[in-house]
Amino acid sequence: MNLARFSSRVAIFAALALTGPVTTATPPAGSDPLPQDAPRVIGAALTSTGAYDKLTYLCDRIGHRLSGSTGLERAVAWTAERMEQEGVPKVWTDPVEVPHWVRGDVEEVAMVVPREQRMAVTSLGGSVPTPAEGLEAEVVIAHDFDELDALGESVRGKIVLFHKPIESGWGSPNGYGSGAGLRVRGPSRAAALGAVGMLIRSLGTADYRLPHTGALRYDDTQPKIPAAAIAAEDSDQIHRLIDAGETVRVRMNMNNRILPDAISHNVLGEIPGRERPDEVVLIGAHLDSWDVGCGAHDDGAGVVAVMETLRILAAMDRAPRRTIRGVLFTNEENGLRGGTAYAERYADVVHVSAAEMDSGAFPPVGYGVSGGDGAVEFLEPILAPLAVIGADTVFDRGGGADIGPLRKYGTPMLAHRVDVEDYFDYHHTAADTLDKVDPRELQKNVASMAWVAWALAESEGTLPRLPPPDEAAGD
């Protein structure tokens, strides 16, 4: 987008936003969002530093927010208190039992044959520790589960390295999604063949010896073996050596701890609807983060976008027609307990839509939507005012991990979409820090979320609902 044109449009929106209410009359029942609502909502977001101010506090004063940590519960208390201070009419927390895994202070992987070399490593979330003395074994490589299965008995007593380079962007055959299953299920698949440990090439797109953590899921029918991610460069080197006919042995030493489940909380803020309060427009993000950075993009940006959206919309000259509910979900990263608990607790609530922001504060491009027939067409005019920030594209298919459990009730699913070219440079790494977030892009993300929430809450009609699960098997 032409920068001068963008600046001019922002100035117009800002002027409209700062002139006070265009009308003080309550719109007649049955009317759609008034034309002046878009510049007021979008302009308010584009002229506020509120989201970045909150993100600064979250990152600098609280830090990482892994499930079970004091940081997460400090974030629960702070976000709830801040929303109340900023005028959100109704704020509360719901308890959720979450897993409690603690990264140890020993986290080492080193090649010992054909030469000694320490590697950049991070334990996978939920990994068991190695034996106290560590473990040492030969490495075998697999690029996918088919290659692993083909290795058969040759895996026994060895360490499996899943070596799969990752490309940028969503939808790529070699994107993040193509490798996440290796991380999640790889340890148990390797253990089933007798492996004593598992390594995975970092599922990231910035090769700066920056390993990415992430959750694994053990199969209780198999032995639990220690698992870690190593930097792309180290994995590439092992791959070259084995391709050249060398035997490679590595030593692993990690002292992670798996503790009893802990109590955490979902944080909820709500603007009750003036006409249809029992119909809920949900916007959400996850409050927890991995412990290696401060979760600035993943998902601190989403958290503060939800908070700022509620602040802006609570300050409008009238309440929305429907209820707008913001949910900061706990335990998305290593359990999804917050999203599951929310869906169970509020199964009787009529959610007319659910939107999730969990791809960082990169340039917004639009929304993906999953709903009944006509969902895309319904959303297109709603997104049209977001052309000013380049966020007016409607994509077929939407959703998110935390709102996913609501899908079985027919809730239309929205995914807040951004340009993710750089997202996996930082995702799940020690580099996911405040300095990676552009305040201007964060403002645009808030503008996108705030307008869509307001428009969906004010529209006379609602998104077509998803069909029952047995009818949506191919969705």
Coordinates of C-alpha atoms in Angstrom, one line a residue:
M1 CA 0.0 0.0 0.0
N2 CA 1.2 3.5 -0.9
L3 CA 2.5 5.0 2.4
A4 CA 1.3 8.5 1.7
R5 CA -2.2 7.2 0.9
F6 CA -2.2 5.1 4.0
S7 CA -1.1 8.0 6.2
S8 CA -3.8 10.1 4.7
R9 CA -6.5 7.6 5.4
V10 CA -5.3 7.1 8.9
A11 CA -5.5 10.8 9.5
I12 CA -9.1 10.9 8.2
F13 CA -10.0 8.0 10.5
A14 CA -8.2 9.6 13.4
A15 CA -10.0 12.9 12.9
L16 CA -13.4 11.1 12.8
A17 CA -12.5 9.1 15.9
L18 CA -11.6 12.2 17.9
T19 CA -14.6 14.3 17.1
G20 CA -16.8 12.6 19.7
P21 CA -20.0 10.7 18.9
V22 CA -21.4 11.4 15.5
T23 CA -24.9 10.7 16.8
T24 CA -26.2 10.2 20.3
A25 CA -29.4 8.6 19.1
T26 CA -29.9 4.9 19.7
P27 CA -30.2 3.3 16.3
P28 CA -33.5 1.7 15.5
A29 CA -33.9 -2.1 16.2
G30 CA -33.0 -4.0 13.1
S31 CA -30.5 -1.5 11.7
D32 CA -27.1 -2.7 10.7
P33 CA -23.8 -1.0 11.8
L34 CA -24.1 2.7 11.0
P35 CA -21.7 4.0 8.4
Q36 CA -19.8 6.2 10.9
D37 CA -19.1 3.3 13.2
A38 CA -16.2 2.0 11.0
P39 CA -14.1 5.2 11.1
R40 CA -14.8 5.7 14.8
V41 CA -13.8 2.2 15.8
I42 CA -10.9 1.8 13.4
G43 CA -9.7 5.4 14.0
A44 CA -9.7 4.8 17.8
A45 CA -7.5 1.8 17.4
L46 CA -5.1 3.5 15.0
T47 CA -4.6 6.5 17.3
S48 CA -4.1 4.6 20.6
T49 CA -0.9 3.2 22.1
G50 CA -2.9 1.2 24.6
A51 CA -2.2 -2.2 23.1
Y52 CA 1.6 -1.7 22.9
D53 CA 1.6 -0.2 26.4
K54 CA -0.1 -3.3 27.8
L55 CA 2.2 -5.6 25.8
T56 CA 5.2 -3.8 27.2
Y57 CA 4.0 -4.4 30.7
L58 CA 3.2 -8.1 30.0
C59 CA 6.6 -8.7 28.5
D60 CA 8.8 -6.6 30.7
R61 CA 7.1 -6.9 34.1
I62 CA 5.6 -10.4 33.9
G63 CA 7.6 -12.3 31.3
H64 CA 7.0 -15.8 30.3
R65 CA 3.7 -17.5 31.2
L66 CA 4.1 -21.2 31.0
S67 CA 1.2 -23.3 32.5
G68 CA 1.8 -23.8 36.2
S69 CA 4.1 -20.9 36.6
T70 CA 3.8 -17.9 38.8
G71 CA 4.2 -15.7 35.7
L72 CA 1.0 -17.1 34.2
E73 CA -1.0 -16.5 37.4
R74 CA 0.4 -13.0 37.7
A75 CA -0.7 -12.4 34.2
V76 CA -4.2 -13.7 35.0
A77 CA -4.5 -11.2 37.9
W78 CA -3.0 -8.3 36.0
T79 CA -5.2 -8.7 32.8
A80 CA -8.4 -9.0 34.9
E81 CA -7.5 -5.9 37.0
R82 CA -6.5 -3.9 33.9
M83 CA -9.7 -4.7 32.1
E84 CA -11.7 -3.5 35.1
Q85 CA -9.7 -0.3 35.3
E86 CA -10.2 0.4 31.6
G87 CA -14.0 0.2 31.9
V88 CA -14.9 -3.2 30.6
P89 CA -18.4 -3.7 32.2
K90 CA -18.0 -7.3 33.3
V91 CA -14.7 -9.1 34.1
W92 CA -14.2 -12.5 35.8
T93 CA -11.9 -15.6 35.9
D94 CA -12.7 -19.3 35.6
P95 CA -10.4 -21.9 37.2
V96 CA -8.9 -24.5 35.0
E97 CA -6.6 -27.4 36.0
V98 CA -3.5 -27.3 33.8
P99 CA -0.3 -29.4 33.3
H100 CA 2.8 -28.3 35.2
W101 CA 6.1 -29.0 33.4
V102 CA 9.3 -27.3 34.4
R103 CA 12.3 -26.9 32.2
G104 CA 15.5 -27.9 34.0
D105 CA 18.7 -26.0 34.5
V106 CA 20.6 -28.6 32.6
E107 CA 19.8 -28.8 28.9
E108 CA 22.7 -30.2 26.9
V109 CA 23.1 -32.1 23.6
A110 CA 26.6 -32.7 22.2
M111 CA 28.0 -34.7 19.3
V112 CA 30.8 -36.9 20.6
V113 CA 31.6 -38.9 17.4
P114 CA 33.1 -38.3 14.9
R115 CA 34.2 -35.2 17.0
E116 CA 33.1 -33.3 20.0
Q117 CA 30.7 -30.4 19.5
R118 CA 28.0 -28.8 21.7
M119 CA 24.7 -28.1 19.9
A120 CA 22.1 -25.4 20.4
V121 CA 19.2 -27.2 22.1
T122 CA 15.9 -26.7 23.8
S123 CA 13.9 -29.4 25.5
L124 CA 10.4 -30.1 24.1
G125 CA 7.6 -29.1 26.5
G126 CA 6.6 -32.1 28.6
S127 CA 9.7 -34.1 27.9
V128 CA 10.9 -36.5 30.6
P129 CA 14.5 -36.0 31.9
T130 CA 17.4 -38.1 30.8
P131 CA 18.9 -40.4 33.4
A132 CA 21.0 -38.4 35.9
E133 CA 24.2 -39.4 34.2
G134 CA 22.8 -38.5 30.7
L135 CA 22.5 -40.8 27.8
E136 CA 24.7 -41.4 24.8
A137 CA 23.8 -43.3 21.6
E138 CA 24.2 -43.4 17.9
V139 CA 21.9 -41.2 15.8
V140 CA 19.6 -42.4 13.0
I141 CA 17.8 -40.0 10.7
A142 CA 14.2 -40.0 9.5
H143 CA 12.5 -37.3 7.5
D144 CA 9.0 -38.5 8.3
F145 CA 7.1 -41.3 10.0
D146 CA 7.3 -43.5 6.9
E147 CA 11.1 -43.4 6.9
L148 CA 11.1 -44.0 10.6
D149 CA 8.9 -47.1 10.2
A150 CA 11.1 -48.3 7.4
L151 CA 14.1 -48.2 9.7
G152 CA 12.4 -50.9 11.9
E153 CA 14.7 -52.7 14.3
S154 CA 17.7 -50.6 13.4
V155 CA 16.3 -47.9 15.6
R156 CA 16.6 -49.9 18.8
G157 CA 19.0 -48.4 21.3
K158 CA 19.5 -45.3 19.2
I159 CA 18.5 -41.6 19.2
V160 CA 16.1 -40.7 16.3
L161 CA 16.7 -37.4 14.6
F162 CA 13.7 -36.1 12.7
H163 CA 15.2 -33.9 10.0
K164 CA 12.7 -31.9 8.1
P165 CA 13.5 -28.3 6.9
I166 CA 10.6 -25.9 7.3
E167 CA 9.5 -23.1 4.9
S168 CA 7.8 -19.8 5.7
G169 CA 4.1 -19.2 5.3
W170 CA 0.8 -21.1 5.9
G171 CA -0.3 -23.8 3.5
S172 CA 3.2 -24.7 2.2
P173 CA 3.7 -28.5 1.8
N174 CA 6.9 -27.9 3.9
G175 CA 5.4 -25.3 6.3
Y176 CA 5.2 -25.5 10.1
G177 CA 2.1 -27.7 10.0
S178 CA 4.0 -30.4 8.0
G179 CA 6.5 -30.8 10.8
A180 CA 4.5 -30.2 14.0
G181 CA 3.2 -33.8 14.0
L182 CA 6.8 -35.1 14.1
R183 CA 7.4 -33.0 17.2
V184 CA 4.1 -34.0 18.9
R185 CA 4.0 -37.7 18.2
G186 CA 7.6 -38.4 17.3
P187 CA 8.9 -39.4 20.7
S188 CA 6.4 -42.2 21.2
R189 CA 6.7 -43.3 17.5
A190 CA 10.4 -43.6 18.0
A191 CA 10.1 -45.3 21.4
A192 CA 7.8 -47.9 19.9
L193 CA 10.7 -49.1 17.8
G194 CA 13.1 -49.1 20.7
A195 CA 14.7 -45.6 20.5
V196 CA 16.2 -44.2 23.7
G197 CA 15.9 -40.6 22.8
M198 CA 14.5 -38.2 20.1
L199 CA 15.8 -35.0 18.5
I200 CA 14.1 -32.9 15.9
R201 CA 15.4 -30.2 13.6
S202 CA 14.0 -26.9 14.9
L203 CA 10.6 -26.1 13.3
G204 CA 11.6 -22.6 12.5
T205 CA 12.5 -20.4 9.5
A206 CA 15.4 -18.4 10.9
D207 CA 18.6 -20.4 10.9
Y208 CA 20.5 -18.5 13.6
R209 CA 21.2 -21.5 15.8
L210 CA 17.9 -20.7 17.5
P211 CA 16.0 -23.8 18.5
H212 CA 12.2 -23.8 18.8
T213 CA 10.5 -25.5 21.6
G214 CA 6.9 -26.8 21.6
A215 CA 4.7 -29.5 23.1
L216 CA 5.0 -33.2 22.7
R217 CA 2.3 -35.8 23.5
Y218 CA 3.3 -39.2 24.9
D219 CA 1.5 -42.3 24.1
D220 CA 0.9 -44.0 27.5
T221 CA 1.3 -47.4 25.9
Q222 CA 5.0 -46.7 25.0
P223 CA 8.1 -45.9 27.0
K224 CA 8.6 -42.1 27.6
I225 CA 11.9 -41.0 26.2
P226 CA 13.6 -37.6 26.4
A227 CA 13.1 -35.3 23.5
A228 CA 14.6 -32.0 22.4
A229 CA 14.9 -29.7 19.4
I230 CA 18.3 -28.8 18.0
A231 CA 19.1 -25.8 15.9
A232 CA 18.7 -26.2 12.1
E233 CA 22.5 -25.8 11.5
D234 CA 23.3 -28.7 14.0
S235 CA 20.7 -31.0 12.4
D236 CA 22.0 -30.2 9.0
Q237 CA 25.6 -31.1 10.0
I238 CA 24.5 -34.4 11.5
H239 CA 22.6 -35.1 8.3
R240 CA 25.7 -34.3 6.1
L241 CA 27.9 -36.5 8.2
I242 CA 25.6 -39.5 8.1
D243 CA 25.0 -39.0 4.3
A244 CA 28.8 -39.2 4.0
G245 CA 28.9 -42.5 5.7
E246 CA 30.0 -41.4 9.2
T247 CA 28.6 -42.8 12.4
V248 CA 27.3 -40.0 14.6
R249 CA 26.9 -40.4 18.3
V250 CA 25.4 -37.7 20.6
R251 CA 25.1 -37.3 24.3
M252 CA 21.9 -35.9 25.9
N253 CA 21.5 -34.5 29.4
M254 CA 18.3 -32.8 30.6
N255 CA 16.8 -32.5 34.1
N256 CA 13.2 -31.4 33.3
R257 CA 10.5 -32.1 35.9
I258 CA 6.9 -33.1 35.5
L259 CA 4.9 -31.9 38.5
P260 CA 1.3 -32.5 39.5
D261 CA -1.4 -30.5 37.7
A262 CA -1.9 -26.9 38.9
I263 CA -4.8 -24.5 39.0
S264 CA -4.8 -21.7 36.4
H265 CA -7.6 -19.5 35.0
N266 CA -9.3 -18.3 31.9
V267 CA -9.8 -14.5 32.0
L268 CA -13.1 -13.2 30.6
G269 CA -14.2 -9.6 29.8
E270 CA -17.7 -8.8 28.5
I271 CA -19.7 -5.9 27.1
P272 CA -23.4 -7.0 27.5
G273 CA -25.6 -6.5 24.5
R274 CA -28.3 -3.9 24.5
E275 CA -30.9 -6.0 22.5
R276 CA -29.7 -9.6 22.3
P277 CA -27.5 -10.1 25.3
D278 CA -27.9 -13.9 25.1
E279 CA -26.1 -13.9 21.7
V280 CA -22.3 -13.8 22.1
V281 CA -19.6 -12.6 19.7
L282 CA -16.4 -14.1 21.1
I283 CA -12.9 -12.8 20.5
G284 CA -10.0 -14.7 22.0
A285 CA -6.3 -15.3 22.4
H286 CA -4.2 -17.4 24.7
L287 CA -2.6 -15.9 27.8
D288 CA 0.1 -18.6 28.4
S289 CA 3.4 -18.7 26.5
W290 CA 6.5 -20.8 26.3
D291 CA 9.2 -20.2 28.9
V292 CA 12.1 -19.5 26.5
G293 CA 11.1 -15.9 25.6
C294 CA 8.3 -13.7 26.8
G295 CA 5.6 -14.6 24.3
A296 CA 5.4 -11.2 22.7
H297 CA 4.0 -12.4 19.3
D298 CA 2.8 -15.8 20.6
D299 CA 0.4 -14.8 22.0
G300 CA 0.9 -11.6 23.9
A301 CA -0.1 -9.6 20.9
G302 CA -3.4 -11.4 20.7
V303 CA -4.0 -10.9 24.4
V304 CA -3.5 -7.2 24.3
A305 CA -5.5 -6.9 21.1
V306 CA -8.5 -8.5 22.8
M307 CA -8.0 -6.2 25.9
E308 CA -7.7 -3.1 23.8
T309 CA -10.7 -4.1 21.6
L310 CA -12.9 -4.4 24.7
R311 CA -11.6 -1.0 26.0
I312 CA -12.4 0.7 22.7
L313 CA -15.8 -0.8 22.3
A314 CA -16.8 -0.3 25.9
A315 CA -16.2 3.4 25.3
M316 CA -18.6 3.7 22.4
D317 CA -21.7 5.9 22.8
R318 CA -23.9 2.8 22.9
A319 CA -23.6 -0.8 23.9
P320 CA -23.5 -3.3 21.0
R321 CA -26.6 -5.1 20.0
R322 CA -25.2 -8.5 21.0
T323 CA -22.8 -9.3 23.8
I324 CA -19.1 -9.1 22.9
R325 CA -17.0 -11.4 25.1
G326 CA -13.2 -11.5 25.2
V327 CA -11.6 -14.6 26.4
L328 CA -7.9 -15.0 27.4
F329 CA -7.4 -18.7 27.4
T330 CA -5.0 -20.5 29.6
N331 CA -2.8 -23.5 28.6
E332 CA -3.0 -23.4 24.8
E333 CA 0.6 -24.2 24.3
N334 CA 0.9 -27.6 26.1
G335 CA -2.6 -28.9 26.8
L336 CA -5.5 -26.8 25.4
R337 CA -7.2 -27.2 28.8
G338 CA -8.4 -23.6 28.7
G339 CA -10.2 -23.9 25.4
T340 CA -11.7 -27.2 26.3
A341 CA -12.9 -26.0 29.8
Y342 CA -14.5 -22.9 28.3
A343 CA -16.5 -24.9 25.7
E344 CA -17.7 -27.3 28.4
R345 CA -18.6 -24.5 30.9
Y346 CA -20.5 -22.4 28.4
A347 CA -22.0 -25.1 26.2
D348 CA -25.4 -23.6 26.6
V349 CA -24.4 -20.1 25.4
V350 CA -25.3 -19.1 21.9
H351 CA -22.0 -18.1 20.3
V352 CA -23.0 -16.4 17.0
S353 CA -19.3 -16.4 16.1
A354 CA -15.9 -17.1 17.6
A355 CA -12.7 -15.4 16.4
E356 CA -9.1 -16.1 17.5
M357 CA -5.9 -14.1 17.1
D358 CA -2.8 -16.3 17.5
S359 CA -0.3 -15.5 14.7
G360 CA 1.5 -12.5 16.0
A361 CA 1.2 -8.8 15.3
F362 CA 2.4 -8.9 11.8
P363 CA 0.5 -7.0 9.0
P364 CA -3.2 -8.0 9.1
V365 CA -4.6 -9.3 5.9
G366 CA -8.2 -10.3 6.7
Y367 CA -10.1 -13.2 8.2
G368 CA -10.6 -16.9 7.5
V369 CA -14.1 -18.1 8.1
S370 CA -15.7 -21.5 8.5
G371 CA -19.5 -21.5 8.6
G372 CA -22.5 -22.6 6.7
D373 CA -23.3 -21.8 3.1
G374 CA -22.8 -18.1 2.5
A375 CA -20.4 -17.4 5.3
V376 CA -17.8 -15.9 3.0
E377 CA -20.3 -13.7 1.3
F378 CA -21.7 -12.6 4.7
L379 CA -18.3 -11.5 5.9
E380 CA -17.1 -9.7 2.8
P381 CA -19.0 -6.4 3.3
I382 CA -18.1 -6.5 7.0
L383 CA -14.4 -6.5 6.2
A384 CA -14.7 -3.9 3.4
P385 CA -13.9 -0.9 5.7
L386 CA -10.6 -2.6 6.7
A387 CA -9.3 -2.0 3.2
V388 CA -7.7 1.2 4.7
I389 CA -5.2 -1.1 6.5
G390 CA -5.1 -3.9 3.9
A391 CA -7.1 -6.3 6.1
D392 CA -10.2 -6.8 4.0
T393 CA -9.6 -10.2 2.4
V394 CA -11.9 -13.1 3.3
F395 CA -10.4 -16.5 3.2
D396 CA -12.3 -19.8 3.1
R397 CA -11.7 -21.8 6.4
G398 CA -11.1 -20.3 9.8
G399 CA -10.8 -21.2 13.4
G400 CA -8.1 -21.7 16.0
A401 CA -7.0 -24.1 18.7
D402 CA -8.7 -22.5 21.6
I403 CA -12.1 -21.8 19.9
G404 CA -12.0 -25.2 18.2
P405 CA -13.9 -27.0 20.9
L406 CA -16.9 -24.7 20.2
R407 CA -17.1 -26.0 16.6
K408 CA -19.2 -29.1 17.6
Y409 CA -22.0 -26.7 18.6
G410 CA -22.1 -25.2 15.1
T411 CA -20.3 -22.0 16.1
P412 CA -19.0 -20.1 13.0
M413 CA -15.2 -20.0 13.3
L414 CA -13.0 -16.9 12.4
A415 CA -9.3 -16.8 12.2
H416 CA -7.6 -13.4 12.4
R417 CA -5.1 -13.6 9.5
V418 CA -1.8 -11.8 9.2
D419 CA 1.2 -12.0 6.9
V420 CA 3.1 -14.8 8.6
E421 CA 6.3 -14.6 6.5
D422 CA 8.4 -13.9 9.6
Y423 CA 6.3 -15.5 12.3
F424 CA 8.1 -18.8 12.5
D425 CA 11.5 -16.9 12.8
Y426 CA 10.5 -16.2 16.4
H427 CA 7.7 -18.6 17.3
H428 CA 8.5 -20.7 20.4
T429 CA 12.0 -19.3 20.7
A430 CA 14.0 -17.1 23.1
A431 CA 13.7 -14.4 20.4
D432 CA 9.9 -13.9 20.9
T433 CA 10.5 -10.6 22.7
L434 CA 8.9 -7.2 22.7
D435 CA 11.4 -5.6 20.3
K436 CA 10.1 -7.9 17.5
V437 CA 6.7 -6.3 17.6
D438 CA 6.1 -3.2 15.5
P439 CA 3.7 -0.9 17.4
R440 CA 2.1 0.4 14.2
E441 CA 1.3 -3.2 13.0
L442 CA -0.1 -4.0 16.4
Q443 CA -2.5 -0.9 16.1
K444 CA -3.7 -2.3 12.8
N445 CA -4.4 -5.7 14.3
V446 CA -6.4 -4.1 17.0
A447 CA -8.3 -2.1 14.4
S448 CA -9.1 -5.2 12.5
M449 CA -10.3 -7.1 15.6
A450 CA -12.3 -4.2 17.1
W451 CA -14.2 -3.5 13.9
V452 CA -15.0 -7.1 13.1
A453 CA -16.2 -7.7 16.7
W454 CA -18.4 -4.6 16.6
A455 CA -19.8 -5.2 13.2
L456 CA -20.7 -8.9 14.0
A457 CA -22.3 -7.7 17.2
E458 CA -24.3 -4.9 15.5
S459 CA -25.4 -6.7 12.3
E460 CA -29.0 -7.6 12.0
G461 CA -28.1 -11.1 10.6
T462 CA -25.5 -13.5 11.8
L463 CA -22.9 -15.8 10.1
P464 CA -24.5 -19.0 8.8
R465 CA -23.8 -21.7 11.4
L466 CA -21.7 -24.8 10.8
P467 CA -23.5 -28.0 10.1
P468 CA -23.5 -30.7 12.8
P469 CA -20.2 -32.6 13.0
D470 CA -21.4 -35.7 11.2
E471 CA -22.4 -33.6 8.3
A472 CA -19.1 -31.6 8.3
A473 CA -16.7 -34.6 8.2
G474 CA -15.0 -33.2 5.1
D475 CA -14.8 -29.6 6.4

